[in-house]
């Protein structure tokens, strides 16, 4: 599942076997509603994708991804 992390808090370490291999920009980045999920950081977040999500992005042109909870999804460029 995707994660939102700013440029300061990049290269997130995934849990549950998730390994993040790349990041993409959410729609309207940096003026985006996707905010870094790290501690109390309020910077705009890049969307980090797992290997499988990167394949979906590259091969299937998927642009909407799930965060680890079901509260929202995010659309990327
Ligand atoms: Zn941050």
Tab-separated table of C-alpha atoms in Angstrom, residues 2 5-6 10 12-13 19 21 24-25 28 30 33-34 36 43 45 47 49 52-53 61 65 70 72 74 77:
chain	number	residue	atom	x	y	z
A	2	UNK	CA	1.192	3.484	-0.858
A	5	UNK	CA	6.109	11.140	2.720
A	6	UNK	CA	7.721	14.531	2.128
A	10	UNK	CA	11.873	10.126	2.070
A	12	UNK	CA	10.152	5.143	4.072
A	13	UNK	CA	10.785	1.750	5.589
A	19	UNK	CA	9.334	-2.213	0.317
A	21	UNK	CA	10.945	1.464	-4.543
A	24	UNK	CA	5.433	9.814	-7.729
A	25	UNK	CA	3.733	13.179	-7.323
A	28	UNK	CA	-1.367	19.271	-7.939
A	30	UNK	CA	3.151	20.537	-4.116
A	33	UNK	CA	-4.015	17.496	-0.052
A	34	UNK	CA	-1.558	14.614	0.500
A	36	UNK	CA	3.504	13.672	4.903
A	43	UNK	CA	4.916	19.123	4.392
A	45	UNK	CA	3.872	14.377	0.543
A	47	UNK	CA	3.481	9.103	-2.919
A	49	UNK	CA	4.929	2.966	-4.198
A	52	UNK	CA	3.948	-4.158	-7.239
A	53	UNK	CA	2.386	-0.677	-7.287
A	61	UNK	CA	-1.173	3.101	-16.101
A	65	UNK	CA	-3.555	4.075	-5.015
A	70	UNK	CA	-9.209	2.719	4.017
A	72	UNK	CA	-8.883	7.677	1.550
A	74	UNK	CA	-4.745	9.200	-3.600
A	77	UNK	CA	0.116	12.441	-11.951
